[in-house]
XYZ file of C-alpha atoms in Angstrom:
326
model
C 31.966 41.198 -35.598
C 33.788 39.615 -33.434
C 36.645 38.190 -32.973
C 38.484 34.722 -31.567
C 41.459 34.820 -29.445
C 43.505 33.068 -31.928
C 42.756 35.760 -34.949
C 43.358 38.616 -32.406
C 46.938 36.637 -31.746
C 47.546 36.600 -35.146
C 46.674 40.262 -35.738
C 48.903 41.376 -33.014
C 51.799 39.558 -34.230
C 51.296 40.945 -37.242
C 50.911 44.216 -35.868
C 54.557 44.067 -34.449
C 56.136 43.686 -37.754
C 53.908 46.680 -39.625
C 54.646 49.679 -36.654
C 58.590 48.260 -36.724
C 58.596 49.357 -41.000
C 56.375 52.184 -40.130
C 57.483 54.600 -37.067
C 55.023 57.283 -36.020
C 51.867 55.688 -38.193
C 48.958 57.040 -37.630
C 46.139 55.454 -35.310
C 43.570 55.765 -38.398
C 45.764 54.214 -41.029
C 46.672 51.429 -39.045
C 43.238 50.507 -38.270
C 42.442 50.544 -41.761
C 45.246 48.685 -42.922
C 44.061 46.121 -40.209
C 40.289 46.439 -40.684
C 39.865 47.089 -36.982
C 37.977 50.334 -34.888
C 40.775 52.797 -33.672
C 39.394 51.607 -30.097
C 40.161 47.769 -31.269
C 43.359 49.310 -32.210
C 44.055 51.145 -28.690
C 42.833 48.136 -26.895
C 45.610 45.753 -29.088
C 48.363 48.697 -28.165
C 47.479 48.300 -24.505
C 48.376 44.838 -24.447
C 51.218 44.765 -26.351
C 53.669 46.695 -23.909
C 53.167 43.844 -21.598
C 55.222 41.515 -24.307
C 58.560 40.852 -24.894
C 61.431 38.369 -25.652
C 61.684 37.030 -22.579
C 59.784 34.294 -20.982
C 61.510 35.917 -17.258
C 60.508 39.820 -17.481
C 62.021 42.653 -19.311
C 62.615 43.302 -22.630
C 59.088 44.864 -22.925
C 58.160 46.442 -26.335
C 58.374 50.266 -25.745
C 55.087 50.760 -27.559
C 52.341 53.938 -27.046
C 50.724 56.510 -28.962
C 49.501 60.216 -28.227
C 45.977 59.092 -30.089
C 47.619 60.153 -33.470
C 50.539 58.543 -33.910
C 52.131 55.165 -32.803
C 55.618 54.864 -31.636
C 58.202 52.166 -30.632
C 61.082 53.256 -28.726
C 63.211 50.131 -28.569
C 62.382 48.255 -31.954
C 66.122 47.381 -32.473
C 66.525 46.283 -27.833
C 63.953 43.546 -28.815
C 64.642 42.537 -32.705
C 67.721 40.397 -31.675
C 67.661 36.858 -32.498
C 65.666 34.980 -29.590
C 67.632 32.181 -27.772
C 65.986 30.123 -25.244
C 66.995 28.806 -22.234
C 66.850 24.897 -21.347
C 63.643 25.580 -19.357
C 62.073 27.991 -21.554
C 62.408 25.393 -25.004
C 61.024 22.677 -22.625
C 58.304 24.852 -21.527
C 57.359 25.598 -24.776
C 57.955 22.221 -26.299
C 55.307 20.394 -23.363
C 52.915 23.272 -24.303
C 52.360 23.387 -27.583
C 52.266 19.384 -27.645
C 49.196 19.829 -24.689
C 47.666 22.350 -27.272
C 47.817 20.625 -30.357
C 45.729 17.975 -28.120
C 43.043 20.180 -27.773
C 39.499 19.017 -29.268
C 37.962 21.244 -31.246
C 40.951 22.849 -32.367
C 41.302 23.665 -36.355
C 43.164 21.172 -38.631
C 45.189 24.375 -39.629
C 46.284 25.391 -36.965
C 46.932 22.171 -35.421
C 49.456 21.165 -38.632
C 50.797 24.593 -38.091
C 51.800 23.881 -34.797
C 53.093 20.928 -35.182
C 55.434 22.416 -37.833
C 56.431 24.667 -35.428
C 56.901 22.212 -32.728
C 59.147 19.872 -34.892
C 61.368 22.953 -35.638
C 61.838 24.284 -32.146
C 62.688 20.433 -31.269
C 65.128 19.931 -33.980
C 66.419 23.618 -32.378
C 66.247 22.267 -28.668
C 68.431 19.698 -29.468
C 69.145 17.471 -26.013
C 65.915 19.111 -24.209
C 63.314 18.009 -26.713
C 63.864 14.959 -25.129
C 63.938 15.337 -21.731
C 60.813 17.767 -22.486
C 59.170 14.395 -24.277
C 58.994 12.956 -20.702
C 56.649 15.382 -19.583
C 52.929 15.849 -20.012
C 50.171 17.847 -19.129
C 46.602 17.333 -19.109
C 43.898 19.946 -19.621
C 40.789 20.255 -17.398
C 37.459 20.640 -18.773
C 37.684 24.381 -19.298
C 40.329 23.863 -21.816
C 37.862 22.055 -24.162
C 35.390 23.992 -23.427
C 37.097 27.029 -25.062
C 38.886 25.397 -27.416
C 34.913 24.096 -28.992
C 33.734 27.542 -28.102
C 36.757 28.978 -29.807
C 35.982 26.859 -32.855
C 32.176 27.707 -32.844
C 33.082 30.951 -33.491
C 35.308 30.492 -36.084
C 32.882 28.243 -37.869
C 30.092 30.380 -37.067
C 28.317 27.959 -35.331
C 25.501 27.513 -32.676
C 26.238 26.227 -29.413
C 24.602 23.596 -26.860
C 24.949 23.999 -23.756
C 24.318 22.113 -20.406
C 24.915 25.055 -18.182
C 25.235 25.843 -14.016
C 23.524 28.492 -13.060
C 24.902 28.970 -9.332
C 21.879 31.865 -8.528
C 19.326 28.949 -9.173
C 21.682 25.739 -8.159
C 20.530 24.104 -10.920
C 21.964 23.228 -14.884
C 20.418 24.348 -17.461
C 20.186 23.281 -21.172
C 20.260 26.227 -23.889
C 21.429 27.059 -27.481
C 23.187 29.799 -27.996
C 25.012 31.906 -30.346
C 28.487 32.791 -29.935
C 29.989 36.337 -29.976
C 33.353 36.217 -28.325
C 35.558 34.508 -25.855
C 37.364 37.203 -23.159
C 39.115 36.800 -19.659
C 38.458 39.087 -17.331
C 39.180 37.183 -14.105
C 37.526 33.695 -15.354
C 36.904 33.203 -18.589
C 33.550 34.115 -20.398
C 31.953 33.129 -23.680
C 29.125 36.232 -24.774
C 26.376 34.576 -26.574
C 23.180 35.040 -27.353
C 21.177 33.283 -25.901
C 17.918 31.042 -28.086
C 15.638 30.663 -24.741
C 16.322 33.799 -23.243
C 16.409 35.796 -26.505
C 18.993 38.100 -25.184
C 22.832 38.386 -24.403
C 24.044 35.927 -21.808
C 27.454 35.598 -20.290
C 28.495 32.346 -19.323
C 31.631 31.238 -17.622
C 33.472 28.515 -19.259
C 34.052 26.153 -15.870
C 30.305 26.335 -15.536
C 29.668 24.737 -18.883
C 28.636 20.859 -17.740
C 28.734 19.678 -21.333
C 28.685 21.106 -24.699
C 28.391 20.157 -28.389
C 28.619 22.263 -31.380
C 25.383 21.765 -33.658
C 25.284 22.138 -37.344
C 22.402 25.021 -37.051
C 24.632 28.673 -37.957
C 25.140 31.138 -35.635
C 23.095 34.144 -36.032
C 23.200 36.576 -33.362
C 21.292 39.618 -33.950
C 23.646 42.786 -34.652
C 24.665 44.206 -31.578
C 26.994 46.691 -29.365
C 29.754 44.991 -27.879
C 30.118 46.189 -24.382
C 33.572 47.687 -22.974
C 34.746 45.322 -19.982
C 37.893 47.134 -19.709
C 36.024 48.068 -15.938
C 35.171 44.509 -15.232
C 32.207 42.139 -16.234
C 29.764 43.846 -13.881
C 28.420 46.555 -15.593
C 24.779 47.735 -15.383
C 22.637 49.579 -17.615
C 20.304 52.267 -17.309
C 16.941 50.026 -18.223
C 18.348 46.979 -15.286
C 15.757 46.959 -12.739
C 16.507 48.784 -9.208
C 17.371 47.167 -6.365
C 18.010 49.322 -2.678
C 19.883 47.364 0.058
C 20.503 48.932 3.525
C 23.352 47.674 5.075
C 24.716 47.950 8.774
C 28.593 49.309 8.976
C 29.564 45.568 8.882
C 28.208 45.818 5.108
C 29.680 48.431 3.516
C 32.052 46.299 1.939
C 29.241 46.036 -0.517
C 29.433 49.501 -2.260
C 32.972 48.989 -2.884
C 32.130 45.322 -4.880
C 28.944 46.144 -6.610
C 28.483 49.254 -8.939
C 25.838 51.604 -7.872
C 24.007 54.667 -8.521
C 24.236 56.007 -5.290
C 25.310 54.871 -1.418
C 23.606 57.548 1.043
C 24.802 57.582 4.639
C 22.694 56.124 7.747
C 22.280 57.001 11.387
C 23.648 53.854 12.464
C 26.892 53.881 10.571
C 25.292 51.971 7.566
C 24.649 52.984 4.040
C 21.431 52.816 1.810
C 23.035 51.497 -1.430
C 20.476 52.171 -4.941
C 22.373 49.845 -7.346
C 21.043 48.463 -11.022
C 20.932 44.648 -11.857
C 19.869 42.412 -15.114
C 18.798 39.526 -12.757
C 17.906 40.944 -9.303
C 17.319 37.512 -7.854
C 21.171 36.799 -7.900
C 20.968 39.445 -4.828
C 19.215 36.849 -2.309
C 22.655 35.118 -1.776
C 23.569 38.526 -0.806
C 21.152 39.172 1.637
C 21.608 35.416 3.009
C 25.441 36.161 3.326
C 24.755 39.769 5.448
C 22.515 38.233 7.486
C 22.390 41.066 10.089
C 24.119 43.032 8.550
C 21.864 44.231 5.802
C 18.610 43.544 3.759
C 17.110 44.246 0.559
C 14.301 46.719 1.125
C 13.265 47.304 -2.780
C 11.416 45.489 -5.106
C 8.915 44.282 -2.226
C 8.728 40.607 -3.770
C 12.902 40.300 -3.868
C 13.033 41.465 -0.367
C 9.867 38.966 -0.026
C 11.528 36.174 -1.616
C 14.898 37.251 0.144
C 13.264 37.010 3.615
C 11.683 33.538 2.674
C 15.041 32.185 1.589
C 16.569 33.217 4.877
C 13.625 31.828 7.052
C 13.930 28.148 4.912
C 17.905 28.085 5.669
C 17.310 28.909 9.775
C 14.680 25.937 9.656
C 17.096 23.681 8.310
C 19.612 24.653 10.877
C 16.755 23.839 13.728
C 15.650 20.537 12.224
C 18.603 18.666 13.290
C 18.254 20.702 16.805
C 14.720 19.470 16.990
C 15.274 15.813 16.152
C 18.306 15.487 18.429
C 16.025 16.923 21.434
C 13.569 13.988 20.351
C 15.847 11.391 20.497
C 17.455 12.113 23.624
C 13.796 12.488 24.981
């Protein structure tokens, strides 16, 4: 199942205080205790090093683990009673009153913010009120996730109005929601009512969205490992071959691929696997000369069609300006 950011937040917090109380646990009995996979667990100890007491660098938690055993090195370096500097309280002060904005956000968590924002005010003393002066507003993608992140919760479906840049167009759809992550943008995983399969969508490319009273149901399924990125093909994704010229081979260093055999000319034949091959005819519009798509015939078709209908609308203009001077 799986999970929100919020309840993996909470988890990990609560993770710090259980490995302090319990040095050297094992991997297996902290996973149990949590009712997480030992790779949910690994993930969670991954991140974790990257946190500390302060807002400015150091004071890392020392955590790692052999795959047995956890340890914590500096448990008592970090455990010292956090005080915050002028701009760190007003950071956190014009923060969490932004967040407890959000729509879509739960009525528990919002009062529990606002608990804790009234105490770290009554803390901040003389900067709770200069912090009072300031205000920030969140763009779309902050409600976006914040209805996604509630979806999930709820166990809700999702409608979308979605753009789909390969097409240029939006898109409406229902979908079920599996779990929010970041890797470069942020992503909802869903799956997907028209499309009756799993669709990533990015969350600035979601036009409009309501949550719909319908529960989510996603069939049971494998949650993929983007720990190398979102791009990650599988063995039944159709095969696409692209020869590029040496001012192309910048493309077997972005895209995954099975295999990128040398040419004559300095190029490379490049056999790569994709879920929707027809996202590849920007690529062949942006190498222009510098590559094609030989395989499927009716991408490489539709690829050479696409590139013939953007030269006439570059001659168009040519052709009408000839007229009128004529």
């Amino acid at each position: 199942m799986a999970v929100n950011a919020i309840d993996q937040t909470r988890r990990m917090l609560s993770l710090v205080t259980y490995l302090r109380e319990r040095p050297g646990a094992r991997v297996g009995d902290v996973a149990r205790a949590f009712g997480i996979t030992e790779d949910e667990l690994i993930s969670d100890l991954d991140i974790l090093p990257l946190c500390g007491t302060s807002f400015r660098g150091g004071d890392l938690l020392d955590i790692d683990t052999d795959g047995d055993r956890i340890w914590w090195h500096n448990p008592d370096d970090v455990a010292q009673p956090l005080r915050l500097a002028s701009d760190e309280a007003t950071a956190l002060l014009v923060a969490a009153r932004a967040v407890s904005t959000l729509p879509g956000l739960r009525e528990g968590d919002r009062a529990a913010l606002l608990r804790a924002t009234a105490k770290l005010e009554a803390a901040a003393g003389e900067v709770a009120g200069a912090s009072s002066r300031l205000s920030v507003t969140f763009e779309t993608e902050g409600g976006v996730f914040a209805e996604v992140d509630r979806a999930i919760s709820e166990r809700r479906r999702l409608w979308l109005r979605y753009y789909a840049p390969t097409r240029d167009e939006v898109t409406e759809r229902e979908v079920d929601p599996i779990r929010l992550f970041t890797t470069g943008h942020t992503y909802v995983e869903a799956w997907c009512r028209s499309s009756e399969d799993r669709r990533t969508f990015r969350l600035d490319r979601v036009v409009e969205i309501r949550i719909l009273d319908e529960p989510s149901d996603p069939p049971p399924i494998e949650l993929r490992d983007l720990s190398e990125g979102l791009v990650q093909p599988a063995a039944e994704d159709p095969e696409v071959v692209v020869e590029v010229g040496p001012g192309g081979r910048w493309v077997a260093e972005y895209y995954p691929h099975d295999s990128a055999e040398e040419l004559p000319d300095g190029g490379l034949r490049i056999t790569l696997r994709t879920p929707d091959p027809a996202s590849l005819r920007r690529l062949a519009l942006r190498l222009g000369r510098d590559g094609r798509i030989v395989s499927p015939d009716d991408l490489a078709d539709s690829a050479r069609r696409a590139a013939r209908e953007a030269l006439a609308g570059y001659d168009e203009p040519e052709r009408t300006a000839a007229g009128d001077r004529g």
